[in-house]
């Protein structure tokens, strides 16, 4: 079995062709200061604590073939992330879904990357001690992006387990609340690139696997899927892999995973909303399973993931034919306080 060229299919299959959109939305759409805008006009106030202190919660959902994937799971996780950081979304969950759907429709995208955040916002009276903030909602939509495209997924990615950095501990910033603290992940990625690898994986202080920049990590050993159960985001793609493994009758174990188990794995892959299932071929320069390329079970999971998504699995169809009234700013519907 071969890894399907999902990126090529999305680019060429008429099922994925863009619906009509105004030319200013070519690159995508944004929602800032309670107004819909073309993405290059989506600006953020420079004193927003989300920008200056990474004080925010966010989430990313995707659409493919015109279906929003597991929207309610993302919304549920986002509300929980806000709760863990004491942030209040100025919009209800229903309004949030409506804004995100409208952004996708404005850009006419069947395959979309859909990002949104609630930041602490700006200080109400400039007084940092009183720290009274107006939490702010921001969102944008762009064409769907694969962290690792067809070429990389077909041959498998070379990853390096970081030796210079560890993942920020849960007692510092809770990784189950999706957040803006990316410095550990970004620096480990640059470290990996310097060493000729293509992506990084981070451990905790005890050398157990946590996650990778923007991704969860899985390994397969003797037919059993293994993934960390702590120190990481509870990824929606990770959950999707649990569901697919069930369908394929593969065992799954979530638990503590010493980094060495990834080096010794038969197969491994990364998972993310931005790219789905992304096979790993090498860990610290060692080819997994003595192969040069993705393993059989990883390939099966990868292909099933995309084929089921394109058939509408766990998806909400987007109605591109019904217009939206962007002139009615959601500001009018904001809840007081
Ligand atoms: C740190 C981190 N871990 C894991 C993931 C994967 O989560 P999901 O599958 O929900 O996209 C992400 C997604 O951006 C992430 O930022």
CSV table of C-alpha atoms and ligand atoms in Angstrom, one decimal:
chain,number,residue,atom,x,y,z
A,1,UNK,CA,0.0,0.0,0.0
A,2,UNK,CA,1.2,3.5,-0.9
A,3,UNK,CA,0.7,6.8,1.0
A,4,UNK,CA,-2.0,8.6,-1.0
A,5,UNK,CA,-1.1,12.0,-2.4
A,6,UNK,CA,-3.6,13.9,-0.3
A,7,UNK,CA,-2.1,17.3,-1.2
A,8,UNK,CA,-2.3,16.6,-4.9
A,9,UNK,CA,-5.8,15.2,-4.7
A,10,UNK,CA,-7.0,18.3,-2.8
A,11,UNK,CA,-5.3,20.5,-5.5
A,12,UNK,CA,-6.9,18.7,-8.5
A,13,UNK,CA,-10.1,16.9,-7.6
A,14,UNK,CA,-13.2,19.0,-8.5
A,15,UNK,CA,-14.7,18.0,-5.1
A,16,UNK,CA,-12.1,20.2,-3.5
A,17,UNK,CA,-12.4,23.2,-5.9
A,18,UNK,CA,-13.1,26.5,-4.3
A,19,UNK,CA,-16.6,27.9,-4.3
A,20,UNK,CA,-17.1,31.5,-5.5
A,21,UNK,CA,-15.4,34.2,-3.4
A,22,UNK,CA,-14.7,37.9,-3.7
A,23,UNK,CA,-11.1,38.5,-5.0
A,24,UNK,CA,-10.0,40.3,-1.8
A,25,UNK,CA,-10.5,36.9,0.0
A,26,UNK,CA,-8.1,35.0,-2.3
A,27,UNK,CA,-5.5,34.5,0.5
A,28,UNK,CA,-8.1,34.0,3.2
A,29,UNK,CA,-10.3,35.8,5.7
A,30,UNK,CA,-10.0,37.2,9.2
A,31,UNK,CA,-12.2,38.3,12.0
A,32,UNK,CA,-10.7,41.0,14.2
A,33,UNK,CA,-12.3,43.7,16.3
A,34,UNK,CA,-15.7,42.0,15.7
A,35,UNK,CA,-15.5,42.5,11.9
A,36,UNK,CA,-15.0,40.2,8.9
A,37,UNK,CA,-12.1,41.3,6.8
A,38,UNK,CA,-9.7,40.0,4.0
A,39,UNK,CA,-6.9,38.3,5.8
A,40,UNK,CA,-4.2,40.9,5.1
A,41,UNK,CA,-6.4,43.5,6.8
A,42,UNK,CA,-6.8,41.4,10.0
A,43,UNK,CA,-4.7,43.4,12.4
A,44,UNK,CA,-4.3,43.0,16.2
A,45,UNK,CA,-4.0,45.9,18.7
A,46,UNK,CA,-0.3,46.1,19.7
A,47,UNK,CA,-1.0,46.2,23.4
A,48,UNK,CA,-3.2,43.1,23.5
A,49,UNK,CA,-1.7,40.8,26.2
A,50,UNK,CA,-2.1,37.9,23.7
A,51,UNK,CA,0.6,39.5,21.6
A,52,UNK,CA,2.9,40.9,24.3
A,53,UNK,CA,2.6,38.1,26.9
A,54,UNK,CA,1.4,35.0,24.9
A,55,UNK,CA,-1.6,35.3,27.2
A,56,UNK,CA,-4.2,33.5,25.2
A,57,UNK,CA,-5.9,30.2,24.4
A,58,UNK,CA,-6.5,29.1,20.8
A,59,UNK,CA,-7.6,26.2,18.6
A,60,UNK,CA,-7.3,25.1,15.0
A,61,UNK,CA,-9.9,23.0,13.1
A,62,UNK,CA,-9.9,22.1,9.5
A,63,UNK,CA,-12.3,21.6,6.6
A,64,UNK,CA,-11.8,19.2,3.8
A,65,UNK,CA,-14.0,18.6,0.8
A,66,UNK,CA,-16.4,21.1,2.3
A,67,UNK,CA,-16.8,19.4,5.7
A,68,UNK,CA,-15.8,20.9,9.0
A,69,UNK,CA,-14.0,18.1,10.9
A,70,UNK,CA,-15.0,17.3,14.5
A,71,UNK,CA,-16.1,20.9,15.0
A,72,UNK,CA,-17.8,20.1,18.3
A,73,UNK,CA,-14.7,18.4,19.7
A,74,UNK,CA,-12.6,21.4,18.9
A,75,UNK,CA,-15.2,23.8,20.4
A,76,UNK,CA,-15.3,21.7,23.6
A,77,UNK,CA,-11.5,21.6,23.9
A,78,UNK,CA,-11.3,25.4,23.2
A,79,UNK,CA,-13.9,26.2,25.9
A,80,UNK,CA,-11.9,24.0,28.3
A,81,UNK,CA,-8.6,25.7,27.3
A,82,UNK,CA,-10.2,29.1,28.0
A,83,UNK,CA,-11.5,27.8,31.4
A,84,UNK,CA,-8.0,26.6,32.4
A,85,UNK,CA,-6.5,30.0,31.8
A,86,UNK,CA,-9.4,32.1,33.2
A,87,UNK,CA,-10.3,33.5,29.8
A,88,UNK,CA,-13.9,34.2,28.7
A,89,UNK,CA,-14.8,33.9,25.1
A,90,UNK,CA,-17.0,37.0,24.3
A,91,UNK,CA,-18.9,34.9,21.9
A,92,UNK,CA,-21.0,31.8,22.7
A,93,UNK,CA,-20.0,28.4,21.3
A,94,UNK,CA,-22.8,28.7,18.6
A,95,UNK,CA,-21.6,32.2,17.6
A,96,UNK,CA,-18.0,31.0,17.4
A,97,UNK,CA,-19.0,28.2,15.0
A,98,UNK,CA,-21.0,30.7,13.0
A,99,UNK,CA,-18.1,33.2,12.7
A,100,UNK,CA,-15.7,30.4,11.7
A,101,UNK,CA,-18.1,29.0,9.2
A,102,UNK,CA,-18.7,32.4,7.7
A,103,UNK,CA,-14.9,32.9,7.4
A,104,UNK,CA,-14.6,29.7,5.4
A,105,UNK,CA,-17.6,30.7,3.2
A,106,UNK,CA,-16.1,34.2,2.6
A,107,UNK,CA,-12.9,32.5,1.3
A,108,UNK,CA,-14.9,29.9,-0.6
A,109,UNK,CA,-12.5,27.2,0.7
A,110,UNK,CA,-13.5,23.5,0.7
A,111,UNK,CA,-10.2,22.7,2.3
A,112,UNK,CA,-9.3,25.2,5.0
A,113,UNK,CA,-7.1,25.9,8.0
A,114,UNK,CA,-9.3,27.6,10.6
A,115,UNK,CA,-7.5,29.3,13.5
A,116,UNK,CA,-9.1,31.2,16.4
A,117,UNK,CA,-8.1,32.5,19.8
A,118,UNK,CA,-9.3,34.4,22.8
A,119,UNK,CA,-6.6,36.6,24.2
A,120,UNK,CA,-6.6,38.4,27.6
A,121,UNK,CA,-7.0,41.6,25.6
A,122,UNK,CA,-6.1,45.1,26.5
A,123,UNK,CA,-6.0,46.6,30.0
A,124,UNK,CA,-9.2,48.4,30.6
A,125,UNK,CA,-7.6,51.4,32.3
A,126,UNK,CA,-3.9,50.8,31.7
A,127,UNK,CA,-3.5,49.6,35.3
A,128,UNK,CA,-1.4,46.4,35.4
A,129,UNK,CA,-1.9,45.9,39.1
A,130,UNK,CA,-5.7,46.0,38.9
A,131,UNK,CA,-5.3,43.9,35.8
A,132,UNK,CA,-8.9,44.4,34.4
A,133,UNK,CA,-9.0,43.1,30.9
A,134,UNK,CA,-11.5,42.8,28.1
A,135,UNK,CA,-10.9,39.4,26.6
A,136,UNK,CA,-10.8,39.5,22.8
A,137,UNK,CA,-11.7,37.0,20.1
A,138,UNK,CA,-9.7,36.7,16.8
A,139,UNK,CA,-9.9,34.3,14.0
A,140,UNK,CA,-8.6,33.6,10.5
A,141,UNK,CA,-9.0,31.1,7.7
A,142,UNK,CA,-6.4,30.2,5.0
A,143,UNK,CA,-6.2,27.5,2.4
A,144,UNK,CA,-5.5,24.1,4.1
A,145,UNK,CA,-1.8,23.6,4.9
A,146,UNK,CA,0.1,20.4,5.4
A,147,UNK,CA,3.0,20.7,7.9
A,148,UNK,CA,4.6,17.9,5.8
A,149,UNK,CA,3.4,17.7,2.2
A,150,UNK,CA,3.0,14.7,-0.1
A,151,UNK,CA,6.7,14.3,-0.9
A,152,UNK,CA,7.7,14.2,2.8
A,153,UNK,CA,4.8,12.0,3.9
A,154,UNK,CA,5.6,9.5,1.1
A,155,UNK,CA,9.2,9.1,2.0
A,156,UNK,CA,8.7,9.7,5.7
A,157,UNK,CA,10.0,12.5,7.9
A,158,UNK,CA,13.4,12.5,9.7
A,159,UNK,CA,12.9,13.5,13.3
A,160,UNK,CA,15.4,14.3,16.0
A,161,UNK,CA,14.6,14.0,19.7
A,162,UNK,CA,15.8,17.3,21.1
A,163,UNK,CA,18.8,17.2,23.4
A,164,UNK,CA,18.9,21.0,24.0
A,165,UNK,CA,15.3,21.6,25.1
A,166,UNK,CA,12.5,19.9,27.0
A,167,UNK,CA,8.8,20.6,26.7
A,168,UNK,CA,7.6,23.2,29.1
A,169,UNK,CA,6.3,21.3,32.2
A,170,UNK,CA,2.6,21.0,32.8
A,171,UNK,CA,3.1,22.8,36.2
A,172,UNK,CA,4.4,25.8,34.3
A,173,UNK,CA,1.9,26.0,31.4
A,174,UNK,CA,-0.7,23.3,31.1
A,175,UNK,CA,-0.2,21.7,27.6
A,176,UNK,CA,-3.8,20.3,27.6
A,177,UNK,CA,-4.9,23.9,27.2
A,178,UNK,CA,-3.9,24.9,23.7
A,179,UNK,CA,-1.7,27.9,24.2
A,180,UNK,CA,0.8,30.4,22.6
A,181,UNK,CA,3.9,29.1,24.4
A,182,UNK,CA,5.8,27.8,21.4
A,183,UNK,CA,9.4,28.8,22.2
A,184,UNK,CA,10.5,25.4,23.4
A,185,UNK,CA,9.0,23.8,20.3
A,186,UNK,CA,10.4,26.3,17.9
A,187,UNK,CA,13.9,26.2,19.3
A,188,UNK,CA,13.9,22.4,19.2
A,189,UNK,CA,12.8,22.6,15.6
A,190,UNK,CA,15.7,24.9,14.7
A,191,UNK,CA,18.0,22.5,16.5
A,192,UNK,CA,16.6,19.6,14.5
A,193,UNK,CA,17.1,21.5,11.2
A,194,UNK,CA,20.7,22.4,12.2
A,195,UNK,CA,21.3,18.6,12.6
A,196,UNK,CA,19.9,17.7,9.2
A,197,UNK,CA,16.5,16.4,10.6
A,198,UNK,CA,13.1,17.8,9.4
A,199,UNK,CA,11.1,17.9,12.7
A,200,UNK,CA,11.8,17.6,16.4
A,201,UNK,CA,10.2,15.7,19.2
A,202,UNK,CA,10.5,16.9,22.8
A,203,UNK,CA,10.7,14.9,26.0
A,204,UNK,CA,10.0,16.0,29.6
A,205,UNK,CA,12.7,16.4,32.2
A,206,UNK,CA,12.7,12.6,32.8
A,207,UNK,CA,13.3,11.7,29.2
A,208,UNK,CA,9.8,10.6,28.5
A,209,UNK,CA,8.2,11.6,25.2
A,210,UNK,CA,5.7,14.5,25.2
A,211,UNK,CA,4.9,16.0,21.8
A,212,UNK,CA,6.4,17.7,18.7
A,213,UNK,CA,5.9,21.3,17.4
A,214,UNK,CA,2.2,21.4,16.5
A,215,UNK,CA,1.9,17.6,16.6
A,216,UNK,CA,1.3,14.6,18.8
A,217,UNK,CA,3.7,11.6,18.4
A,218,UNK,CA,2.8,7.9,18.0
A,219,UNK,CA,5.0,4.9,17.7
A,220,UNK,CA,4.2,1.3,16.8
A,221,UNK,CA,5.9,-1.6,18.4
A,222,UNK,CA,4.9,-5.2,17.6
A,223,UNK,CA,1.6,-4.0,16.2
A,224,UNK,CA,0.6,-1.9,19.2
A,225,UNK,CA,0.2,1.9,18.9
A,226,UNK,CA,1.7,3.9,21.7
A,227,UNK,CA,1.5,7.6,22.5
A,228,UNK,CA,2.2,9.7,25.6
A,229,UNK,CA,-0.7,10.4,28.0
A,230,UNK,CA,0.8,13.5,29.7
A,231,UNK,CA,2.9,16.5,29.0
A,232,UNK,CA,1.0,17.0,25.7
A,233,UNK,CA,-2.1,18.4,24.1
A,234,UNK,CA,-5.0,15.9,23.8
A,235,UNK,CA,-4.9,16.3,20.0
A,236,UNK,CA,-8.1,15.8,18.0
A,237,UNK,CA,-6.1,14.0,15.3
A,238,UNK,CA,-4.7,11.9,18.1
A,239,UNK,CA,-8.2,11.0,19.2
A,240,UNK,CA,-9.1,10.3,15.5
A,241,UNK,CA,-6.1,7.9,15.3
A,242,UNK,CA,-7.5,6.1,18.4
A,243,UNK,CA,-10.8,5.8,16.5
A,244,UNK,CA,-9.2,4.5,13.3
A,245,UNK,CA,-7.0,2.0,15.3
A,246,UNK,CA,-10.3,0.7,16.7
A,247,UNK,CA,-11.7,0.2,13.3
A,248,UNK,CA,-8.5,-1.5,12.1
A,249,UNK,CA,-8.4,-3.7,15.3
A,250,UNK,CA,-5.0,-2.3,16.4
A,251,UNK,CA,-4.2,-2.0,20.0
A,252,UNK,CA,-3.5,1.4,21.5
A,253,UNK,CA,-1.7,2.3,24.7
A,254,UNK,CA,-1.5,5.9,26.1
A,255,UNK,CA,1.0,6.1,28.9
A,256,UNK,CA,4.6,7.1,29.9
A,257,UNK,CA,6.9,6.5,27.0
A,258,UNK,CA,10.7,6.6,27.4
A,259,UNK,CA,12.3,8.4,24.4
A,260,UNK,CA,14.3,5.3,23.6
A,261,UNK,CA,11.1,3.5,22.7
A,262,UNK,CA,10.7,5.9,19.7
A,263,UNK,CA,14.3,5.2,18.6
A,264,UNK,CA,13.6,1.5,18.8
A,265,UNK,CA,10.1,1.6,17.2
A,266,UNK,CA,9.0,-0.4,14.2
A,267,UNK,CA,7.0,2.6,12.9
A,268,UNK,CA,6.1,6.1,14.0
A,269,UNK,CA,4.2,9.1,12.9
A,270,UNK,CA,3.1,12.6,13.9
A,271,UNK,CA,-0.5,13.8,14.0
A,272,UNK,CA,-1.9,17.3,13.6
A,273,UNK,CA,-4.9,19.1,12.3
A,274,UNK,CA,-2.4,20.7,9.9
A,275,UNK,CA,-1.4,17.6,8.0
A,276,UNK,CA,-3.2,14.7,9.5
A,277,UNK,CA,-1.1,11.6,9.9
A,278,UNK,CA,2.6,12.2,9.0
A,279,UNK,CA,4.9,9.1,8.8
A,280,UNK,CA,8.3,9.2,10.4
A,281,UNK,CA,11.1,7.3,8.6
A,282,UNK,CA,14.1,8.1,10.8
A,283,UNK,CA,14.6,9.0,14.5
A,284,UNK,CA,18.0,10.4,15.4
A,285,UNK,CA,19.3,9.2,12.0
A,286,UNK,CA,18.1,5.6,12.6
A,287,UNK,CA,15.8,4.2,10.0
A,288,UNK,CA,12.7,2.7,11.7
A,289,UNK,CA,12.0,-1.0,11.3
A,290,UNK,CA,15.1,-1.3,9.1
A,291,UNK,CA,13.0,0.2,6.2
A,292,UNK,CA,13.4,3.3,4.2
A,293,UNK,CA,9.9,4.9,4.3
A,294,UNK,CA,6.6,4.7,6.1
A,295,UNK,CA,5.5,1.5,7.7
A,296,UNK,CA,2.5,-0.6,6.6
A,297,UNK,CA,0.2,0.2,9.6
A,298,UNK,CA,1.0,3.9,9.4
A,299,UNK,CA,0.2,3.9,5.7
A,300,UNK,CA,-3.1,2.2,6.4
A,301,UNK,CA,-4.0,4.8,9.1
A,302,UNK,CA,-2.9,7.7,6.9
A,303,UNK,CA,-5.0,6.6,3.9
A,304,UNK,CA,-8.1,5.7,6.0
A,305,UNK,CA,-7.9,9.1,7.7
A,306,UNK,CA,-8.2,11.1,4.4
A,307,UNK,CA,-10.6,8.7,2.6
A,308,UNK,CA,-13.0,8.8,5.6
A,309,UNK,CA,-12.7,12.6,5.9
A,310,UNK,CA,-13.5,13.2,2.2
A,311,UNK,CA,-16.6,11.0,2.6
A,312,UNK,CA,-17.8,13.3,5.3
A,313,UNK,CA,-16.9,11.2,8.4
A,314,UNK,CA,-17.5,13.2,11.6
A,315,UNK,CA,-18.0,16.2,9.4
A,316,UNK,CA,-20.5,19.1,9.2
A,317,UNK,CA,-21.2,20.1,5.6
A,318,UNK,CA,-20.7,23.8,4.9
A,319,UNK,CA,-23.5,25.4,2.9
A,320,UNK,CA,-21.6,27.6,0.4
A,321,UNK,CA,-24.7,28.6,-1.5
A,322,UNK,CA,-26.4,30.6,1.3
A,323,UNK,CA,-24.9,34.1,1.6
A,324,UNK,CA,-23.7,35.7,4.8
A,325,UNK,CA,-24.4,39.2,5.9
A,326,UNK,CA,-21.0,40.4,6.9
A,327,UNK,CA,-22.3,43.9,7.4
A,328,UNK,CA,-24.1,42.8,10.6
A,329,UNK,CA,-21.1,42.9,12.9
A,330,UNK,CA,-21.2,40.2,15.6
A,331,UNK,CA,-20.5,43.2,18.0
A,332,UNK,CA,-24.2,43.6,18.0
A,333,UNK,CA,-24.7,40.2,19.4
A,334,UNK,CA,-22.0,40.3,22.1
A,335,UNK,CA,-23.0,39.2,25.5
A,336,UNK,CA,-22.7,41.9,28.2
A,337,UNK,CA,-19.7,41.6,30.6
B,1,LIG,C1,1.5,21.5,20.9
B,1,LIG,C2,0.6,20.7,20.0
B,1,LIG,N1,0.4,19.4,20.2
B,1,LIG,C3,-0.4,18.6,19.4
B,1,LIG,C4,-1.1,19.2,18.4
B,1,LIG,C5,-2.1,18.4,17.5
B,1,LIG,O1,-3.4,18.6,17.9
B,1,LIG,P1,-4.6,18.5,16.9
B,1,LIG,O2,-4.6,17.1,16.4
B,1,LIG,O3,-5.8,18.8,17.7
B,1,LIG,O4,-4.4,19.5,15.8
B,1,LIG,C6,-1.0,20.6,18.2
B,1,LIG,C7,-1.8,21.3,17.2
B,1,LIG,O5,-1.6,22.4,16.7
B,1,LIG,C8,-0.2,21.4,19.0
B,1,LIG,O6,0.0,22.7,18.9
